[in-house]
Amino acid sequence: MKKGIKYLVSIIIAVMIFILATNIFAIEKSSYTDATQTRQGKTYEWKNWCEEWDKIKNSPTQMSLSPGEDETQLNFAWYSKSCDVKPNLKISDNPKMEDAKALQVITTKASDEYKTNKATATNLKPNTRYYYSYTINGKWTEPALYKTKNTKRYTFGFVGDPQIGASYRNMNGETELEKQDKAVRNDSFNWNNTIKNMIRRNCDLSFIISAGDQIQSGYKKNESYDHNEIEYAGYLSPCVLKSIPIATTIGNHDENSENYSYHFNLPNKSKLGSTVAGGDYYYRYGNTLFIMLNTNNENVDEHKKFIECVTKLNKDARWKVVTMHHDIYGSGEHSSTPSVVKLRYKLIPILEKNNIDVVLSGHDHIYSRSYILKGGKLDKNDMLSDKEYEKYDKGNKNSSKKYKKYLQSIEDEEAIESKELMCATNPKGILYITANSSTGSKYYDLAPNQQAYIAYRWQENVPTYSMIDVTDRAFTINTYRVDNNKKIDTTFTIIK
């Protein structure tokens, strides 16, 4: 009798372990941050957000701010109904909008329902409060504040893959559009929390850089490809974004939709590196040159031409920062795919020749920081084709010597210039940072083995953000988790 009970108990335990393991696996395969289970989601904030969401979800007319060509400029873009009278925008240095200056607004068709409006403010003075107001449905909005900063010492935020709407796989609904609605509401709530936390940490942020994939449904394979305006409504919903510009990068979920180009008024745009959404662009802020590459376009010769032209125009830049969506030195599964690896070795000599200091990227939805790297080289003998990689990736990876050899060949241990964990002084190489998801709309796992070129990596399925401080002498990066605002990595500084 006792043996029978023990046998039954052992079976029950085994079944429970199997179920638990299966559930954990299922969560990992589609892991995301459920807004209702966050600290903010368990308060009145979630109820208030749901009520607010019902008002704004069908009207993507929020203002979108982008950096101008330099710190003396600010770019505006916003939607209005196709039937509206010609939209206007004015700017003043006082909240009563006295002696406001009317800006030239260029209006073009965005869709059958909306048109896009763009304007640029110029000759802005440092450390000055400005107020702007624009028209929607023929009515002027309440003045919004934009404050210019001191560019000799400034801070900008860095986030990865908001991908508003990506949690739709975890939503219940009778239709795809119903699931999309719930997903965008969930992800936008988390996006608002991330932005709020960044502002609480530093209310004087100069701007934010996003490493791409602002929304989910700009990808042609997605069933909701033609329905991404609700996602842009969520992305632009944080009120603070009316006062802080975001420099967006074109991700693989952005590249096939013209709506990206309608919502963002980007400076110094180029046709080089173009896809449907747009091409490479750049801007200057104080002592730093920011180069934004659309690496969905794999024509590296075009990126080379763009980088060389821009760096020549900005020879006096103390710091040079490149942002691209694809993490060529990341620590997730995407960064090891042959297409990304080939991109890496084509871009490395271009980036190094033009004295790039830092490369910011996303795509893998994990956080990683490389060592300072210089001179990585492709080992053609161990390179895999995309088909071979896919076969090994879907099969038993550990049993394939060829797959292991390929992964070892792209670790670039010989390219490590220094293994200093907190500081690099006058480095000749480049620091590569990959941002985790900033919303928790979708997480990926870290690669099974940490690559030799990685100094630190992190993934605990919590949204994160980075704060980057810049002076003439130092470029300092700190990265935080959103749920408790604790640092996930040590402070790292490049000193010149």
Tab-separated table of N, CA, C and O in Angstrom, residues 378-483:
chain	number	residue	atom	x	y	z
A	378	LEU	N	36.345	38.874	-40.670
A	378	LEU	CA	35.511	37.750	-41.064
A	378	LEU	C	36.372	36.529	-41.370
A	378	LEU	O	37.366	36.615	-42.090
A	379	ASP	N	35.993	35.387	-40.798
A	379	ASP	CA	36.631	34.110	-41.115
A	379	ASP	C	35.751	33.416	-42.158
A	379	ASP	O	34.752	32.799	-41.827
A	380	LYS	N	36.132	33.549	-43.421
A	380	LYS	CA	35.314	33.009	-44.510
A	380	LYS	C	35.214	31.491	-44.465
A	380	LYS	O	34.229	30.909	-44.925
A	381	ASN	N	36.230	30.829	-43.921
A	381	ASN	CA	36.248	29.364	-43.896
A	381	ASN	C	35.129	28.782	-43.041
A	381	ASN	O	34.613	27.702	-43.339
A	382	ASP	N	34.753	29.499	-41.978
A	382	ASP	CA	33.748	28.969	-41.055
A	382	ASP	C	32.385	29.647	-41.202
A	382	ASP	O	31.469	29.372	-40.433
A	383	MET	N	32.265	30.504	-42.197
A	383	MET	CA	31.004	31.227	-42.399
A	383	MET	C	29.902	30.285	-42.862
A	383	MET	O	30.149	29.361	-43.641
A	384	LEU	N	28.699	30.516	-42.377
A	384	LEU	CA	27.541	29.726	-42.788
A	384	LEU	C	26.650	30.552	-43.712
A	384	LEU	O	26.634	31.776	-43.648
A	385	SER	N	25.898	29.858	-44.551
A	385	SER	CA	24.866	30.531	-45.334
A	385	SER	C	23.634	30.703	-44.456
A	385	SER	O	23.512	30.077	-43.397
A	386	ASP	N	22.715	31.553	-44.896
A	386	ASP	CA	21.487	31.758	-44.125
A	386	ASP	C	20.695	30.454	-43.983
A	386	ASP	O	20.136	30.170	-42.931
A	387	LYS	N	20.679	29.657	-45.048
A	387	LYS	CA	19.937	28.393	-45.009
A	387	LYS	C	20.575	27.409	-44.035
A	387	LYS	O	19.885	26.707	-43.305
A	388	GLU	N	21.903	27.349	-44.046
A	388	GLU	CA	22.607	26.455	-43.115
A	388	GLU	C	22.348	26.879	-41.677
A	388	GLU	O	22.067	26.039	-40.815
A	389	TYR	N	22.438	28.173	-41.423
A	389	TYR	CA	22.230	28.675	-40.069
A	389	TYR	C	20.819	28.362	-39.591
A	389	TYR	O	20.617	27.935	-38.455
A	390	GLU	N	19.851	28.580	-40.464
A	390	GLU	CA	18.462	28.311	-40.098
A	390	GLU	C	18.243	26.840	-39.790
A	390	GLU	O	17.534	26.488	-38.852
A	391	LYS	N	18.915	25.982	-40.559
A	391	LYS	CA	18.794	24.542	-40.332
A	391	LYS	C	19.357	24.166	-38.966
A	391	LYS	O	18.732	23.451	-38.190
A	392	TYR	N	20.537	24.685	-38.647
A	392	TYR	CA	21.148	24.386	-37.356
A	392	TYR	C	20.383	25.021	-36.220
A	392	TYR	O	20.236	24.443	-35.143
A	393	ASP	N	19.886	26.219	-36.465
A	393	ASP	CA	19.180	26.956	-35.428
A	393	ASP	C	17.892	26.249	-35.018
A	393	ASP	O	17.514	26.251	-33.852
A	394	LYS	N	17.236	25.637	-35.981
A	394	LYS	CA	15.983	24.930	-35.695
A	394	LYS	C	16.232	23.498	-35.229
A	394	LYS	O	15.368	22.866	-34.640
A	395	GLY	N	17.420	22.979	-35.524
A	395	GLY	CA	17.752	21.612	-35.141
A	395	GLY	C	18.476	21.572	-33.818
A	395	GLY	O	18.342	22.444	-32.965
A	396	ASN	N	19.295	20.524	-33.644
A	396	ASN	CA	20.055	20.358	-32.415
A	396	ASN	C	21.378	21.108	-32.545
A	396	ASN	O	22.338	20.609	-33.109
A	397	LYS	N	21.424	22.312	-31.996
A	397	LYS	CA	22.592	23.161	-32.157
A	397	LYS	C	23.841	22.531	-31.549
A	397	LYS	O	24.929	22.589	-32.114
A	398	ASN	N	23.669	21.935	-30.385
A	398	ASN	CA	24.821	21.434	-29.646
A	398	ASN	C	25.529	20.262	-30.318
A	398	ASN	O	26.686	19.976	-30.025
A	399	SER	N	24.830	19.566	-31.214
A	399	SER	CA	25.425	18.392	-31.853
A	399	SER	C	26.156	18.740	-33.150
A	399	SER	O	26.788	17.890	-33.757
A	400	SER	N	26.088	19.986	-33.563
A	400	SER	CA	26.702	20.381	-34.821
A	400	SER	C	28.054	21.063	-34.582
A	400	SER	O	28.132	22.160	-34.046
A	401	LYS	N	29.124	20.395	-35.001
A	401	LYS	CA	30.461	20.968	-34.867
A	401	LYS	C	30.623	22.187	-35.774
A	401	LYS	O	31.289	23.158	-35.420
A	402	LYS	N	29.998	22.129	-36.949
A	402	LYS	CA	30.105	23.232	-37.890
A	402	LYS	C	29.440	24.484	-37.330
A	402	LYS	O	29.958	25.597	-37.476
A	403	TYR	N	28.304	24.302	-36.689
A	403	TYR	CA	27.583	25.428	-36.079
A	403	TYR	C	28.406	26.035	-34.946
A	403	TYR	O	28.550	27.254	-34.847
A	404	LYS	N	28.985	25.179	-34.098
A	404	LYS	CA	29.806	25.657	-32.991
A	404	LYS	C	31.030	26.411	-33.500
A	404	LYS	O	31.417	27.445	-32.956
A	405	LYS	N	31.632	25.861	-34.548
A	405	LYS	CA	32.826	26.482	-35.103
A	405	LYS	C	32.495	27.860	-35.676
A	405	LYS	O	33.277	28.805	-35.570
A	406	TYR	N	31.331	27.961	-36.284
A	406	TYR	CA	30.878	29.252	-36.820
A	406	TYR	C	30.723	30.277	-35.699
A	406	TYR	O	31.226	31.400	-35.803
A	407	LEU	N	30.060	29.867	-34.622
A	407	LEU	CA	29.856	30.784	-33.501
A	407	LEU	C	31.187	31.216	-32.889
A	407	LEU	O	31.359	32.381	-32.510
A	408	GLN	N	32.124	30.295	-32.802
A	408	GLN	CA	33.449	30.631	-32.250
A	408	GLN	C	34.189	31.609	-33.159
A	408	GLN	O	34.889	32.512	-32.694
A	409	SER	N	33.998	31.448	-34.461
A	409	SER	CA	34.731	32.279	-35.415
A	409	SER	C	34.279	33.731	-35.416
A	409	SER	O	35.003	34.609	-35.877
A	410	ILE	N	33.072	34.002	-34.895
A	410	ILE	CA	32.549	35.379	-34.915
A	410	ILE	C	32.615	36.031	-33.530
A	410	ILE	O	32.000	37.071	-33.303
A	411	GLU	N	33.364	35.426	-32.609
A	411	GLU	CA	33.483	36.002	-31.265
A	411	GLU	C	34.478	37.148	-31.208
A	411	GLU	O	34.466	37.946	-30.269
A	412	ASP	N	35.373	37.228	-32.184
A	412	ASP	CA	36.305	38.363	-32.320
A	412	ASP	C	37.078	38.674	-31.034
A	412	ASP	O	37.251	39.842	-30.667
A	413	GLU	N	37.570	37.639	-30.398
A	413	GLU	CA	38.344	37.846	-29.164
A	413	GLU	C	39.606	38.668	-29.435
A	413	GLU	O	40.037	39.472	-28.598
A	414	GLU	N	40.186	38.486	-30.621
A	414	GLU	CA	41.410	39.215	-30.963
A	414	GLU	C	41.150	40.705	-31.203
A	414	GLU	O	42.087	41.515	-31.261
A	415	ALA	N	39.872	41.078	-31.338
A	415	ALA	CA	39.532	42.489	-31.581
A	415	ALA	C	39.360	43.282	-30.293
A	415	ALA	O	39.164	44.497	-30.337
A	416	ILE	N	39.439	42.611	-29.152
A	416	ILE	CA	39.253	43.294	-27.873
A	416	ILE	C	40.466	44.177	-27.580
A	416	ILE	O	41.587	43.693	-27.439
A	417	GLU	N	40.229	45.475	-27.510
A	417	GLU	CA	41.320	46.415	-27.247
A	417	GLU	C	41.651	46.490	-25.768
A	417	GLU	O	42.804	46.610	-25.368
A	418	SER	N	40.593	46.418	-24.945
A	418	SER	CA	40.790	46.540	-23.502
A	418	SER	C	39.656	45.830	-22.777
A	418	SER	O	38.531	45.775	-23.270
A	419	LYS	N	39.970	45.284	-21.599
A	419	LYS	CA	38.950	44.626	-20.797
A	419	LYS	C	38.642	45.422	-19.537
A	419	LYS	O	38.151	44.871	-18.548
A	420	GLU	N	38.922	46.724	-19.586
A	420	GLU	CA	38.548	47.591	-18.469
A	420	GLU	C	37.030	47.568	-18.321
A	420	GLU	O	36.297	47.741	-19.293
A	421	LEU	N	36.538	47.363	-17.120
A	421	LEU	CA	35.106	47.176	-16.907
A	421	LEU	C	34.340	48.474	-16.660
A	421	LEU	O	33.123	48.522	-16.818
A	422	MET	N	35.037	49.537	-16.253
A	422	MET	CA	34.324	50.755	-15.890
A	422	MET	C	34.765	51.989	-16.674
A	422	MET	O	34.055	52.990	-16.696
A	423	CYS	N	35.925	51.925	-17.319
A	423	CYS	CA	36.447	53.131	-17.951
A	423	CYS	C	37.410	52.779	-19.072
A	423	CYS	O	38.159	51.802	-18.978
A	424	ALA	N	37.392	53.563	-20.142
A	424	ALA	CA	38.352	53.423	-21.235
A	424	ALA	C	38.888	54.812	-21.546
A	424	ALA	O	38.110	55.733	-21.806
A	425	THR	N	40.215	54.973	-21.498
A	425	THR	CA	40.839	56.267	-21.736
A	425	THR	C	41.496	56.312	-23.108
A	425	THR	O	42.326	55.460	-23.437
A	426	ASN	N	41.082	57.279	-23.899
A	426	ASN	CA	41.603	57.460	-25.264
A	426	ASN	C	41.628	56.157	-26.074
A	426	ASN	O	42.658	55.797	-26.664
A	427	PRO	N	40.519	55.426	-26.111
A	427	PRO	CA	40.508	54.172	-26.879
A	427	PRO	C	40.573	54.433	-28.378
A	427	PRO	O	40.117	55.474	-28.860
A	428	LYS	N	41.141	53.492	-29.099
A	428	LYS	CA	41.181	53.584	-30.553
A	428	LYS	C	40.028	52.811	-31.187
A	428	LYS	O	39.721	52.994	-32.365
A	429	GLY	N	39.409	51.940	-30.393
A	429	GLY	CA	38.307	51.127	-30.893
A	429	GLY	C	36.944	51.727	-30.597
A	429	GLY	O	36.809	52.910	-30.261
A	430	ILE	N	35.916	50.891	-30.708
A	430	ILE	CA	34.516	51.334	-30.608
A	430	ILE	C	33.793	50.553	-29.519
A	430	ILE	O	34.003	49.347	-29.347
A	431	LEU	N	32.908	51.237	-28.802
A	431	LEU	CA	32.027	50.608	-27.824
A	431	LEU	C	30.677	50.344	-28.479
A	431	LEU	O	30.111	51.233	-29.119
A	432	TYR	N	30.140	49.121	-28.303
A	432	TYR	CA	28.853	48.747	-28.892
A	432	TYR	C	27.854	48.444	-27.774
A	432	TYR	O	28.097	47.593	-26.914
A	433	ILE	N	26.715	49.141	-27.798
A	433	ILE	CA	25.658	48.943	-26.803
A	433	ILE	C	24.392	48.466	-27.504
A	433	ILE	O	23.961	49.051	-28.508
A	434	THR	N	23.793	47.400	-27.001
A	434	THR	CA	22.492	46.934	-27.489
A	434	THR	C	21.448	47.187	-26.417
A	434	THR	O	21.634	46.784	-25.259
A	435	ALA	N	20.362	47.855	-26.779
A	435	ALA	CA	19.307	48.180	-25.817
A	435	ALA	C	18.298	47.046	-25.707
A	435	ALA	O	17.947	46.400	-26.694
A	436	ASN	N	17.832	46.822	-24.507
A	436	ASN	CA	16.753	45.879	-24.236
A	436	ASN	C	15.425	46.520	-24.673
A	436	ASN	O	15.385	47.686	-25.071
A	437	SER	N	14.336	45.781	-24.607
A	437	SER	CA	13.017	46.355	-24.883
A	437	SER	C	12.709	47.449	-23.873
A	437	SER	O	12.931	47.276	-22.669
A	438	SER	N	12.203	48.566	-24.344
A	438	SER	CA	11.855	49.674	-23.455
A	438	SER	C	10.404	49.608	-22.987
A	438	SER	O	9.989	50.408	-22.139
A	439	THR	N	9.635	48.670	-23.511
A	439	THR	CA	8.221	48.551	-23.142
A	439	THR	C	7.860	47.173	-22.601
A	439	THR	O	6.838	47.027	-21.932
A	440	GLY	N	8.666	46.184	-22.914
A	440	GLY	CA	8.310	44.812	-22.542
A	440	GLY	C	7.255	44.234	-23.451
A	440	GLY	O	6.603	43.251	-23.113
A	441	SER	N	7.071	44.827	-24.639
A	441	SER	CA	6.073	44.286	-25.561
A	441	SER	C	6.490	42.912	-26.077
A	441	SER	O	5.650	42.099	-26.455
A	442	LYS	N	7.804	42.668	-26.074
A	442	LYS	CA	8.328	41.364	-26.482
A	442	LYS	C	9.772	41.253	-26.019
A	442	LYS	O	10.552	42.190	-26.201
A	443	TYR	N	10.131	40.109	-25.433
A	443	TYR	CA	11.510	39.867	-25.017
A	443	TYR	C	12.079	38.666	-25.768
A	443	TYR	O	11.355	37.738	-26.125
A	444	TYR	N	13.369	38.701	-25.988
A	444	TYR	CA	14.082	37.535	-26.502
A	444	TYR	C	15.076	37.067	-25.444
A	444	TYR	O	15.442	37.820	-24.532
A	445	ASP	N	15.544	35.819	-25.609
A	445	ASP	CA	16.529	35.282	-24.684
A	445	ASP	C	17.940	35.672	-25.099
A	445	ASP	O	18.212	35.946	-26.272
A	446	LEU	N	18.833	35.664	-24.125
A	446	LEU	CA	20.245	35.829	-24.422
A	446	LEU	C	20.739	34.611	-25.192
A	446	LEU	O	20.183	33.512	-25.067
A	447	ALA	N	21.772	34.797	-26.004
A	447	ALA	CA	22.396	33.655	-26.677
A	447	ALA	C	22.893	32.676	-25.606
A	447	ALA	O	23.304	33.102	-24.519
A	448	PRO	N	22.849	31.363	-25.882
A	448	PRO	CA	23.229	30.359	-24.868
A	448	PRO	C	24.604	30.602	-24.246
A	448	PRO	O	24.781	30.435	-23.051
A	449	ASN	N	25.569	31.025	-25.073
A	449	ASN	CA	26.915	31.278	-24.564
A	449	ASN	C	27.279	32.745	-24.753
A	449	ASN	O	27.058	33.311	-25.825
A	450	GLN	N	27.854	33.343	-23.709
A	450	GLN	CA	28.271	34.745	-23.806
A	450	GLN	C	29.491	34.854	-24.711
A	450	GLN	O	30.494	34.183	-24.506
A	451	GLN	N	29.391	35.719	-25.714
A	451	GLN	CA	30.473	35.886	-26.671
A	451	GLN	C	31.683	36.551	-26.004
A	451	GLN	O	31.544	37.318	-25.060
A	452	ALA	N	32.869	36.252	-26.550
A	452	ALA	CA	34.110	36.790	-25.989
A	452	ALA	C	34.123	38.310	-26.019
A	452	ALA	O	34.691	38.961	-25.129
A	453	TYR	N	33.475	38.908	-27.035
A	453	TYR	CA	33.508	40.374	-27.163
A	453	TYR	C	32.568	41.090	-26.220
A	453	TYR	O	32.578	42.317	-26.114
A	454	ILE	N	31.729	40.350	-25.476
A	454	ILE	CA	30.759	40.941	-24.575
A	454	ILE	C	31.355	41.137	-23.179
A	454	ILE	O	31.839	40.196	-22.556
A	455	ALA	N	31.291	42.383	-22.691
A	455	ALA	CA	31.762	42.688	-21.340
A	455	ALA	C	30.671	42.414	-20.315
A	455	ALA	O	30.940	41.939	-19.209
A	456	TYR	N	29.419	42.692	-20.694
A	456	TYR	CA	28.302	42.474	-19.768
A	456	TYR	C	27.014	42.352	-20.570
A	456	TYR	O	26.847	43.009	-21.603
A	457	ARG	N	26.107	41.517	-20.077
A	457	ARG	CA	24.802	41.374	-20.728
A	457	ARG	C	23.746	41.090	-19.666
A	457	ARG	O	24.066	40.635	-18.555
A	458	TRP	N	22.482	41.312	-20.033
A	458	TRP	CA	21.414	41.226	-19.027
A	458	TRP	C	20.077	40.992	-19.707
A	458	TRP	O	19.775	41.604	-20.728
A	459	GLN	N	19.282	40.100	-19.125
A	459	GLN	CA	17.904	39.906	-19.550
A	459	GLN	C	17.113	39.286	-18.407
A	459	GLN	O	17.310	38.132	-18.058
A	460	GLU	N	16.242	40.094	-17.821
A	460	GLU	CA	15.369	39.591	-16.762
A	460	GLU	C	13.912	39.899	-17.068
A	460	GLU	O	13.076	39.970	-16.170
A	461	ASN	N	13.623	40.109	-18.359
A	461	ASN	CA	12.250	40.368	-18.807
A	461	ASN	C	11.597	41.541	-18.081
A	461	ASN	O	10.441	41.476	-17.651
A	462	VAL	N	12.379	42.613	-17.984
A	462	VAL	CA	11.918	43.877	-17.408
A	462	VAL	C	12.357	44.988	-18.358
A	462	VAL	O	13.504	44.984	-18.816
A	463	PRO	N	11.494	45.945	-18.685
A	463	PRO	CA	11.912	47.055	-19.561
A	463	PRO	C	13.081	47.829	-18.953
A	463	PRO	O	13.186	47.958	-17.726
A	464	THR	N	13.961	48.345	-19.811
A	464	THR	CA	15.106	49.125	-19.351
A	464	THR	C	15.277	50.378	-20.201
A	464	THR	O	14.698	50.503	-21.274
A	465	TYR	N	16.108	51.288	-19.714
A	465	TYR	CA	16.467	52.483	-20.450
A	465	TYR	C	17.864	52.902	-20.026
A	465	TYR	O	18.337	52.542	-18.939
A	466	SER	N	18.547	53.661	-20.884
A	466	SER	CA	19.883	54.156	-20.573
A	466	SER	C	19.883	55.680	-20.528
A	466	SER	O	19.130	56.331	-21.250
A	467	MET	N	20.744	56.219	-19.676
A	467	MET	CA	20.962	57.663	-19.589
A	467	MET	C	22.424	57.915	-19.909
A	467	MET	O	23.315	57.324	-19.286
A	468	ILE	N	22.689	58.791	-20.875
A	468	ILE	CA	24.047	59.012	-21.351
A	468	ILE	C	24.427	60.478	-21.149
A	468	ILE	O	23.773	61.380	-21.670
A	469	ASP	N	25.474	60.689	-20.362
A	469	ASP	CA	25.966	62.024	-20.051
A	469	ASP	C	27.171	62.339	-20.920
A	469	ASP	O	28.088	61.521	-21.043
A	470	VAL	N	27.175	63.547	-21.488
A	470	VAL	CA	28.234	63.928	-22.421
A	470	VAL	C	28.869	65.260	-22.014
A	470	VAL	O	28.162	66.237	-21.766
A	471	THR	N	30.200	65.276	-21.940
A	471	THR	CA	30.966	66.511	-21.775
A	471	THR	C	32.093	66.477	-22.809
A	471	THR	O	32.209	65.524	-23.579
A	472	ASP	N	32.924	67.484	-22.824
A	472	ASP	CA	34.063	67.480	-23.748
A	472	ASP	C	35.024	66.340	-23.442
A	472	ASP	O	35.691	65.824	-24.339
A	473	ARG	N	35.067	65.945	-22.188
A	473	ARG	CA	36.063	64.950	-21.772
A	473	ARG	C	35.497	63.544	-21.598
A	473	ARG	O	36.227	62.561	-21.769
A	474	ALA	N	34.220	63.428	-21.267
A	474	ALA	CA	33.680	62.114	-20.900
A	474	ALA	C	32.349	61.800	-21.579
A	474	ALA	O	31.516	62.690	-21.799
A	475	PHE	N	32.166	60.522	-21.889
A	475	PHE	CA	30.928	59.977	-22.443
A	475	PHE	C	30.544	58.821	-21.519
A	475	PHE	O	31.192	57.778	-21.509
A	476	THR	N	29.496	59.027	-20.696
A	476	THR	CA	29.177	58.100	-19.607
A	476	THR	C	27.804	57.474	-19.789
A	476	THR	O	26.825	58.173	-20.047
A	477	ILE	N	27.740	56.162	-19.611
A	477	ILE	CA	26.497	55.414	-19.831
A	477	ILE	C	26.066	54.703	-18.551
A	477	ILE	O	26.847	53.980	-17.927
A	478	ASN	N	24.814	54.906	-18.162
A	478	ASN	CA	24.182	54.179	-17.065
A	478	ASN	C	22.873	53.591	-17.565
A	478	ASN	O	22.128	54.258	-18.284
A	479	THR	N	22.572	52.360	-17.185
A	479	THR	CA	21.356	51.692	-17.660
A	479	THR	C	20.546	51.176	-16.476
A	479	THR	O	21.102	50.591	-15.534
A	480	TYR	N	19.230	51.373	-16.540
A	480	TYR	CA	18.353	51.089	-15.404
A	480	TYR	C	17.169	50.213	-15.818
A	480	TYR	O	16.699	50.270	-16.951
A	481	ARG	N	16.666	49.447	-14.868
A	481	ARG	CA	15.419	48.704	-15.067
A	481	ARG	C	14.258	49.595	-14.650
A	481	ARG	O	14.369	50.400	-13.708
A	482	VAL	N	13.125	49.448	-15.321
A	482	VAL	CA	12.005	50.356	-15.095
A	482	VAL	C	11.253	50.042	-13.806
A	482	VAL	O	10.765	50.954	-13.136
A	483	ASP	N	11.172	48.771	-13.424
A	483	ASP	CA	10.306	48.420	-12.304
A	483	ASP	C	10.776	48.979	-10.967
A	483	ASP	O	9.960	49.362	-10.124
